[in-house]
Amino acid sequence: MGEKRIIYLDHAATTPVKPSVADTMWSCMNTHFGNPSSIYRIARESRNAIETSRAQVAKAVGAEPGEIFFTSGGSESDNWAIKGVAFANRKKGNHIITSAIEHHAVLHTCQYLEKEGFTVTYLPVDHYGLIDPADLERAITDKTILISIMYANNEIGTIEPVAELGAIARKHKIPFHTDAVQAIGNVPIDVRTQNIDLLSLSAHKFYGPKGCGALYIRKGTRIDNLIHGGGQENRRRAGTENIAAIVGMGKAIGLATADIEWHNTQIRTLRDRLLNGILEKIPHARLNGHPEKRLPSNINISFEFIEGESMLLWLDDEGICASTGSACTSGSLEPSHVLLAIGLPHEVAHGSLRLTLGDANTEADVDFVLEVLPKVVSRLRAMSPLYKGEKEEKRNV
Ligand SMILES: *Cc1c(COP(=O)(O)O)cnc(C)c1O
């Protein structure tokens, strides 16, 4: 008996490490064990490996290598950017602007700062999940010290008008941070032309290792350290470097940003085949997020009259890995804050499914999902008292 086929459609939660990235990390672990902070030759080799990776990350976002700092991932980068800028500018003001649909690494950090005496404006979004630049401009006060708006949303895939938001921040001389964890590799990023002062990245979202990320800090930005200790990362982030992961991140970001157009066309074609198939085969379904301004790999869809978590269990039974929203909130009964922010009623938000495609998915994967998902949805609807009511109402019309 062969092993059950797994169809992985949760690339927004994490991606598998590419074999060539794993090879690079493996050979790095086998050759570079010297502590990069020491002075002998094998230490220099470790240091050189880190600097090569730093240059690769810098190139991918249009920064200088000296503006890239390695961290333990997206969450640390978001924490550092927000707490670091907030505390460094405390004397100037205490007002932070972010959005209602940020990742929890941003939202919970802002909520923590509210307890520390900062005030936070959470900008609303329209029903596509888009922020209106005019809302940002109106929210700015003379106490505003930081604006943090994500580049692309991890649940609904909506891509924000980052360059426009950055230009507003620049005009008012306020540091602008963007969480680009989902965006890198999907949209061309250039921190100079897009007026970005701080940008968060995470390697495991682009086929690199988990537990490794980076924060871009534009030269001259006032920011406190988050991790105190030794003098690593140009005295900005203490702790002996995770050399193999950093080298893997550099390799992975090079691959992820090498040919964005070609890559997007491939993924988008597959995504649209899946999306159109679902909309065709399943009644009472609606796409969440913007139809065009969205990540090419993302589908987020609500099915009325059913519950997302039970859908996931049935799909898992068929070897299909999907998600209801963000991996971080699964298991909780609260519906996604992102789906509520775009105006979905609670019960509809509960019946939502996120499918995020990746490099290894095939047409056969998509066709299998199109065979299984309609059956799962009808089976669950057959058990739902809400759906029975709906059918009766229709009959009565
Ligand atoms: C995954 C993710 C994070 C957290 O990154 P980690 O490396 O897992 O800590 C932050 N922001 C967004 C938008 C994400 O998708």
Short mmCIF file of C-alpha atoms and ligand atoms in Angstrom, two decimals, residues 12-13 72-76 78 102-106 150 152-154 179-182 200-205 210-213 328, ligand 1:
data_model
loop_
_atom_site.label_atom_id
_atom_site.label_comp_id
_atom_site.label_asym_id
_atom_site.label_seq_id
_atom_site.Cartn_x
_atom_site.Cartn_y
_atom_site.Cartn_z
CA ALA A 12 0.70 31.21 3.72
CA ALA A 13 1.25 29.30 6.99
CA SER A 72 14.55 34.94 14.59
CA GLY A 73 11.67 35.55 12.14
CA GLY A 74 8.74 37.73 11.17
CA SER A 75 7.36 38.06 14.71
CA GLU A 76 10.65 39.32 16.13
CA ASP A 78 7.65 43.20 13.77
CA GLU A 102 -2.46 43.31 10.67
CA HIS A 103 -0.87 40.03 11.70
CA HIS A 104 -1.03 39.41 15.45
CA ALA A 105 2.73 40.05 15.67
CA VAL A 106 1.86 43.68 14.91
CA MET A 150 1.31 45.39 6.14
CA ALA A 152 0.00 42.01 1.78
CA ASN A 153 -2.50 40.32 4.06
CA ASN A 154 -1.82 36.75 5.15
CA ASP A 179 5.29 43.71 7.35
CA ALA A 180 6.27 42.25 3.96
CA VAL A 181 6.37 38.63 5.13
CA GLN A 182 3.68 37.55 2.64
CA SER A 200 9.93 42.67 8.12
CA LEU A 201 10.79 39.38 6.43
CA SER A 202 10.53 35.72 7.42
CA ALA A 203 12.48 32.95 5.66
CA HIS A 204 9.98 30.13 6.15
CA LYS A 205 7.37 31.92 4.04
CA LYS A 210 11.86 28.46 10.12
CA GLY A 211 13.17 30.59 12.96
CA CYS A 212 15.05 33.02 10.73
CA GLY A 213 14.05 36.44 9.43
CA CYS A 328 -2.10 31.29 14.83
C1 LIG B 1 3.96 34.35 9.21
C2 LIG B 1 3.79 35.81 9.39
C3 LIG B 1 4.42 36.50 10.43
C4 LIG B 1 5.24 35.78 11.50
O1 LIG B 1 6.43 35.28 11.00
P1 LIG B 1 7.22 34.17 11.87
O2 LIG B 1 8.52 34.02 11.16
O3 LIG B 1 6.39 32.93 11.80
O4 LIG B 1 7.37 34.70 13.25
C5 LIG B 1 4.27 37.86 10.51
N1 LIG B 1 3.53 38.53 9.62
C6 LIG B 1 2.90 37.92 8.60
C7 LIG B 1 2.11 38.73 7.63
C8 LIG B 1 3.00 36.54 8.45
O5 LIG B 1 2.36 35.94 7.45
#
